[in-house]
Amino acid sequence: MVRNGRPGIRTRLVVMALIATLALWGATAPAALAAGPIKIGFGMALTGALAGNGKAALIAMQMWAEDVNKKGGLLGRKVELVYYDDQTKPATVPGIYTKLLDVDKVDFVVSGYGTNVIAPAMPIIMERKLAFVTLFGMAVNEKFNYPYYFQIMPTGPEPLTDWSKGFFEIAMKQSPKPKTVAIAAADSEFAQNAAAGARQNAKKYGLRIVYDKAYPPPTADFTPIVRAIQATNPDLVYVASYPPDSAGMIRAAHEVGLKPRMFGGGMVGPQYASLQTALGPLLNGIVNYHFFVPEPSLKFPGIDAFLKTYQERAKGAGVDALGYYLPPYAYAYLQILGQAVEATKGLDQKKIGEYIRANTFDTVVGKVKFAPNGEWAQSRVLMVQFQGIESNDLSQFSGPGHRAVLYPEQWKAGSIVYPYEKAKR
Amino acid sequence: MFSLDLLTDAVVAGILLGGFYAAVSLGITLAFGLLDIVNIAHPAFVILGAYGAYVGNSRLGLDPIVAGLLGMPVFFLLGMVVYRVYYASFEKRGDESLRGLVFFFGIIFIIEVSLLLQYGVDYRSVDAAYLGATLELGPITLPFRLAIPFAVALGLTLLLHLFLSRTFWGRAVKAVSQDHLALRLMGASPVRVKALAFAIAIATASVAGALLIMIGPIEPSVGREYIGRVFAIAVLGGMGSIGGTLAASLILGVLESLTSTFYGPSWALAVSFGILLVVLAVRPAGLFGR
Amino acid sequence: MSGRVLLAVAVALVLAAVALTRVLENQYYYFATYVILQYVVLATAWNILGGYTGYVNFGSAAFFATGAYTAAVLIKAVAAPFPVLLVAGGLVAGLLGLGIGYLTLRLRGVFFAIATLALAVVLQTLVVNWGYVGGSRGIYTLRPARVPFFDNYVEFLFVVMVVLALGALATARWIERSWIGRGLVAIRDNEEAAECMGVPTLRLKLVATTVSGALMGVAGAPFPYYLTYMEPTSAFNLDYAINSLAMPMIGGTTTWVGPLVGAVLLGAAQQVATVTISSALNLLIVGLVVVAFVILAPEGIVGLFRRWRARARA
């Protein structure tokens, strides 16, 4: 294709074709849509680090839109979701949300998944005084103090400490009382926030922190970390981590023979089907946070039907097969918006914002009421202990059992096997 | 907090991990050290190998190492093709440094995104009977999850060393970086020798990938963490020296492990790269370079 | 095109940008164009070292983030006014460039590239462990409620970026045409020969690294206000390294026009893709396009254009 050191005709044609493709992208922007449906816009992590959850959330949100439309829509109009992939990159968020609002002219915006993509949208939301329901951000509103920010993650009015409160409360109820705690957290936004909360809780209960280090998320091997923790001989080990690190920590803990009285706390991952089947019996004894488990005490209206449909759709979609973590909440945050729209009989952002502030909602994750700062009025971070898992079979996790809910009291179903050693077997 | 036990454990873990790093870096030593091809996409090929092992393990029930070994011929061919394209587009024109780099940069993305589209972002891991077990040797606990990759990596390193020093083609590879003309006079075409060497480098990625997925779960972008590490090792070890690569990998592994254990894991990566920067500034030929 | 004509065009563009902010309410275009202009600066900066001198920088993100975090620190500590942020960001990043250049530029180009990669990792680790800027928890920088003359802060950032982009292009053009530029080209073509001929290679390379780093830092300085929430992963994102390299490669590395063309084309394509086809395909296409250009059109679009002009004249 190269002649006399210069690209020939064919080469140039190919290059022209490439340039033309780039240019054509610009021409394929979606045409303006006719007024009619109520449009709800958002960015969602469909690629990038959080895409696993993002895609699962999108399935749940699409289910909500279909369910609402089957019943005649909102205010008699069909509901339409307009969304773009934010690639788990905060830098795309301002562009996406202004496009949704100014070009696509959506009626409502809701957030994407995670603090990193919620925070950059806030200035736009606040400037235009919109009602904003958000999906799993940590304490974002502490800085903005915006009255119409609503967070569907059930952490509670003090998100930082509420996250780990259950873990410590359970620990302090055991005898002999634990005296020391080791804290290990990934060097990323959520984990560090959880660790900060854990430190405060440790201080509150008079525990001595004997290990407190962060590790970079791309860590291949956790044995040095676990050994260092073991060397301090802690009674409690609190870990705030993401799925690959959670798996790595748990495996390393077994290899090294870590023997604290309680182990777990803030690991993201053990809630996912993929990790549950990968680790199987290695999970026994771990006391970890969760937002939903299919236990009888948590049978909220509509949750069974939701899970059944979700699990059907999740097959082959490359997302969490069971859907106990994010999907119900993604469905719920849209439920709240929808109910507020119906109740105020209109699209007025301020009225809807005020309505959400003032009322309790019935959703697939139970009754939801917000505190003045936009977080849940009452914390519902569950502390769950994995018990009696015998194999790596998914069926063990797809129904009730093997996860004893220890906290809060209101939803308690089961009791702790303490110390961790006993439950390991 | 300092105790001899902890120190020994950290050093042992570091050595085991370092062995694995060596397996990943062998390809770079070959391609970059001996052939001067800056294949920054090598870690992406390793990830490709890891997914190959995953597919072999989950669909065909193969042991991951076996899957990795079976993948070697495929990767060998792939390496040949990539080299031919590289050669035709860049080496022939004498344009290799800047554009070659960019070419491989582009390949990283093509590989990563293709894997992403095919397998999604969920973490994948492999199942093997021995992976959870540990071996007790006196005061030292060796997890098989690390020890087996270490052993395989050592084997691979040894094989490669023997190839380069004892066989005709191996010595031709070493010679091609030094003297094209002499090589021709000996009856070997430099281009074919380079293609062979590059293909072998990519073939090692298949096994390295299998080892990677044994150590921990993977997803398509995991390779990026290794780009810097493998080049650090190649530079530290002195380009082109297999023994140097092994030594540098072990040193890096132990350093990372010690930092992780005693100062905090978040500094481990910075320490390795800091060392790299210092070495580059002070002794760019590396520890064992010529 | 003479310098005077270009200066007139530049001034006209700035005035047009300001006028636009009076008329156009739609914020989306400001955000999208801000990102594209940011890449014009980054690509131009990269090219001074990469295209003119032949030294590949894989750590553009390190310089960009240096500018961003310098600004964030100044905002948090003393609520510094905006121009100070720009100057400080450029200064610190420029010093960083000088430092890294001094450490590694005596080596072959490829080692410099690896060193820049290592630099990005080390710097990111340092920032992650620096509590004052929030470490991995990130730092919130709320935009000032009012800004003189403009309706809102976004329009202000947009005009700032227009000015910065034009400034970067002007700098690159000036370097290209000066004795510095000629020296850099000599270094790129054959460094040893240039040394022998008396070209002060080390000094020139240091100038290139410093200027390149400084410009990237200046591009990063408004970043905290653009996003309002910044954490290390987004500031050190690999995207910046990739794009600042791909854009000059596609546009053409030998002149100041190349990075502009590449940044506008690729940047616009990415912006559009984000809000249309919007998926992993975006990255795949970047990869394929870059590889295609590098193989088939090594001198980029500018190179192709030149050939056509030459043929048309012949």
PDB file of C-alpha atoms in Angstrom, chain B residues 32 36 38 40 85 89-90 93 95 98-99 101-103 105-107 109-110 113-114 116-117 224 227-228 231-232 235 239 266-267 269-270 273-274 276-277 280-281 284, chain C residues 46 50 56 58 100 103-104 106-108 110-111 113-115 117-119 121-122 125-126 129 238 241-242 245 249 253 280-281 283-284 287-288 290-291 294-295 298-299:
ATOM      1  CA  PHE B  32      12.412  -4.722  24.480  1.00  0.00           C
ATOM      2  CA  ASP B  36      14.398  -2.990  20.991  1.00  0.00           C
ATOM      3  CA  VAL B  38       8.820  -1.188  22.958  1.00  0.00           C
ATOM      4  CA  ILE B  40       3.959  -1.713  26.031  1.00  0.00           C
ATOM      5  CA  VAL B  85       2.693  -5.699  10.872  1.00  0.00           C
ATOM      6  CA  SER B  89       4.869  -0.409   9.108  1.00  0.00           C
ATOM      7  CA  PHE B  90       7.686   0.859  11.217  1.00  0.00           C
ATOM      8  CA  ARG B  93      10.889   2.662   7.558  1.00  0.00           C
ATOM      9  CA  ASP B  95      10.307   5.025  12.222  1.00  0.00           C
ATOM     10  CA  LEU B  98       7.542   7.139  18.421  1.00  0.00           C
ATOM     11  CA  ARG B  99       5.123   5.465  16.101  1.00  0.00           C
ATOM     12  CA  LEU B 101       5.016   3.052  20.773  1.00  0.00           C
ATOM     13  CA  VAL B 102       1.756   4.540  19.649  1.00  0.00           C
ATOM     14  CA  PHE B 103       0.971   1.443  17.623  1.00  0.00           C
ATOM     15  CA  PHE B 105      -0.692   1.802  22.712  1.00  0.00           C
ATOM     16  CA  GLY B 106      -3.508   1.379  20.233  1.00  0.00           C
ATOM     17  CA  ILE B 107      -3.224  -2.400  20.513  1.00  0.00           C
ATOM     18  CA  PHE B 109      -7.045  -0.558  23.687  1.00  0.00           C
ATOM     19  CA  ILE B 110      -8.121  -2.903  21.011  1.00  0.00           C
ATOM     20  CA  VAL B 113     -12.067  -3.214  24.793  1.00  0.00           C
ATOM     21  CA  SER B 114     -12.612  -6.397  22.832  1.00  0.00           C
ATOM     22  CA  LEU B 116     -14.693  -5.842  27.695  1.00  0.00           C
ATOM     23  CA  LEU B 117     -17.279  -6.251  24.997  1.00  0.00           C
ATOM     24  CA  ARG B 224      -2.546  -1.468  33.040  1.00  0.00           C
ATOM     25  CA  ILE B 227       2.763  -1.798  32.312  1.00  0.00           C
ATOM     26  CA  GLY B 228       4.941   0.226  34.608  1.00  0.00           C
ATOM     27  CA  PHE B 231       9.273  -2.011  32.363  1.00  0.00           C
ATOM     28  CA  ALA B 232      10.667  -1.191  35.763  1.00  0.00           C
ATOM     29  CA  VAL B 235      15.207  -1.646  33.178  1.00  0.00           C
ATOM     30  CA  MET B 239      17.857  -5.000  29.266  1.00  0.00           C
ATOM     31  CA  SER B 266      -0.412   2.184  49.621  1.00  0.00           C
ATOM     32  CA  TRP B 267       3.282   2.989  49.354  1.00  0.00           C
ATOM     33  CA  LEU B 269       3.745   0.684  44.189  1.00  0.00           C
ATOM     34  CA  ALA B 270       5.275   4.109  44.707  1.00  0.00           C
ATOM     35  CA  PHE B 273       8.504   3.184  40.765  1.00  0.00           C
ATOM     36  CA  GLY B 274      10.569   5.449  42.904  1.00  0.00           C
ATOM     37  CA  LEU B 276      12.924   2.838  38.962  1.00  0.00           C
ATOM     38  CA  LEU B 277      13.289   6.591  38.729  1.00  0.00           C
ATOM     39  CA  LEU B 280      17.185   5.551  35.602  1.00  0.00           C
ATOM     40  CA  ALA B 281      18.836   8.635  36.949  1.00  0.00           C
ATOM     41  CA  PRO B 284      20.376   3.384  33.472  1.00  0.00           C
TER      42      PRO B 284
ATOM     43  CA  TRP C  46       2.532  17.050  24.359  1.00  0.00           C
ATOM     44  CA  GLY C  50       6.780  14.450  21.465  1.00  0.00           C
ATOM     45  CA  VAL C  56       7.290  10.400  24.141  1.00  0.00           C
ATOM     46  CA  PHE C  58       3.242   8.775  28.790  1.00  0.00           C
ATOM     47  CA  ILE C 100      11.960  14.909  35.536  1.00  0.00           C
ATOM     48  CA  LEU C 103      16.765  13.217  35.857  1.00  0.00           C
ATOM     49  CA  THR C 104      16.129  11.296  32.700  1.00  0.00           C
ATOM     50  CA  ARG C 106      20.373  12.114  29.383  1.00  0.00           C
ATOM     51  CA  LEU C 107      18.986   8.695  28.530  1.00  0.00           C
ATOM     52  CA  ARG C 108      17.495   7.389  25.357  1.00  0.00           C
ATOM     53  CA  VAL C 110      12.395   5.238  25.464  1.00  0.00           C
ATOM     54  CA  PHE C 111      13.644   5.491  29.028  1.00  0.00           C
ATOM     55  CA  ALA C 113       8.837   7.497  28.270  1.00  0.00           C
ATOM     56  CA  ILE C 114       9.023   4.838  30.963  1.00  0.00           C
ATOM     57  CA  ALA C 115      10.138   7.418  33.508  1.00  0.00           C
ATOM     58  CA  LEU C 117       4.910   6.518  33.368  1.00  0.00           C
ATOM     59  CA  ALA C 118       6.650   5.913  36.682  1.00  0.00           C
ATOM     60  CA  LEU C 119       6.253   9.579  37.546  1.00  0.00           C
ATOM     61  CA  VAL C 121       2.259   6.447  39.440  1.00  0.00           C
ATOM     62  CA  VAL C 122       4.485   7.966  42.122  1.00  0.00           C
ATOM     63  CA  THR C 125       0.380   7.630  45.242  1.00  0.00           C
ATOM     64  CA  LEU C 126       1.631  10.816  46.884  1.00  0.00           C
ATOM     65  CA  ASN C 129      -1.769   9.728  50.731  1.00  0.00           C
ATOM     66  CA  LEU C 238      -5.229   7.420  31.775  1.00  0.00           C
ATOM     67  CA  ALA C 241      -2.211  10.323  28.631  1.00  0.00           C
ATOM     68  CA  ILE C 242      -3.868   8.488  25.773  1.00  0.00           C
ATOM     69  CA  LEU C 245      -0.741  11.266  22.546  1.00  0.00           C
ATOM     70  CA  MET C 249      -0.523  11.421  16.080  1.00  0.00           C
ATOM     71  CA  THR C 253       3.253  15.960  14.781  1.00  0.00           C
ATOM     72  CA  ALA C 280     -17.131   0.858  25.214  1.00  0.00           C
ATOM     73  CA  LEU C 281     -17.059   1.148  21.461  1.00  0.00           C
ATOM     74  CA  LEU C 283     -12.433   3.452  23.261  1.00  0.00           C
ATOM     75  CA  LEU C 284     -12.239   0.699  20.711  1.00  0.00           C
ATOM     76  CA  GLY C 287      -7.635   2.461  19.465  1.00  0.00           C
ATOM     77  CA  LEU C 288      -8.419   1.399  15.924  1.00  0.00           C
ATOM     78  CA  VAL C 290      -4.907   5.595  16.212  1.00  0.00           C
ATOM     79  CA  VAL C 291      -3.414   2.343  14.979  1.00  0.00           C
ATOM     80  CA  VAL C 294      -0.007   5.395  12.757  1.00  0.00           C
ATOM     81  CA  ILE C 295       0.356   2.673  10.168  1.00  0.00           C
ATOM     82  CA  PRO C 298       2.301   8.542   9.801  1.00  0.00           C
ATOM     83  CA  GLU C 299       2.315  12.243   9.298  1.00  0.00           C
TER      84      GLU C 299
END
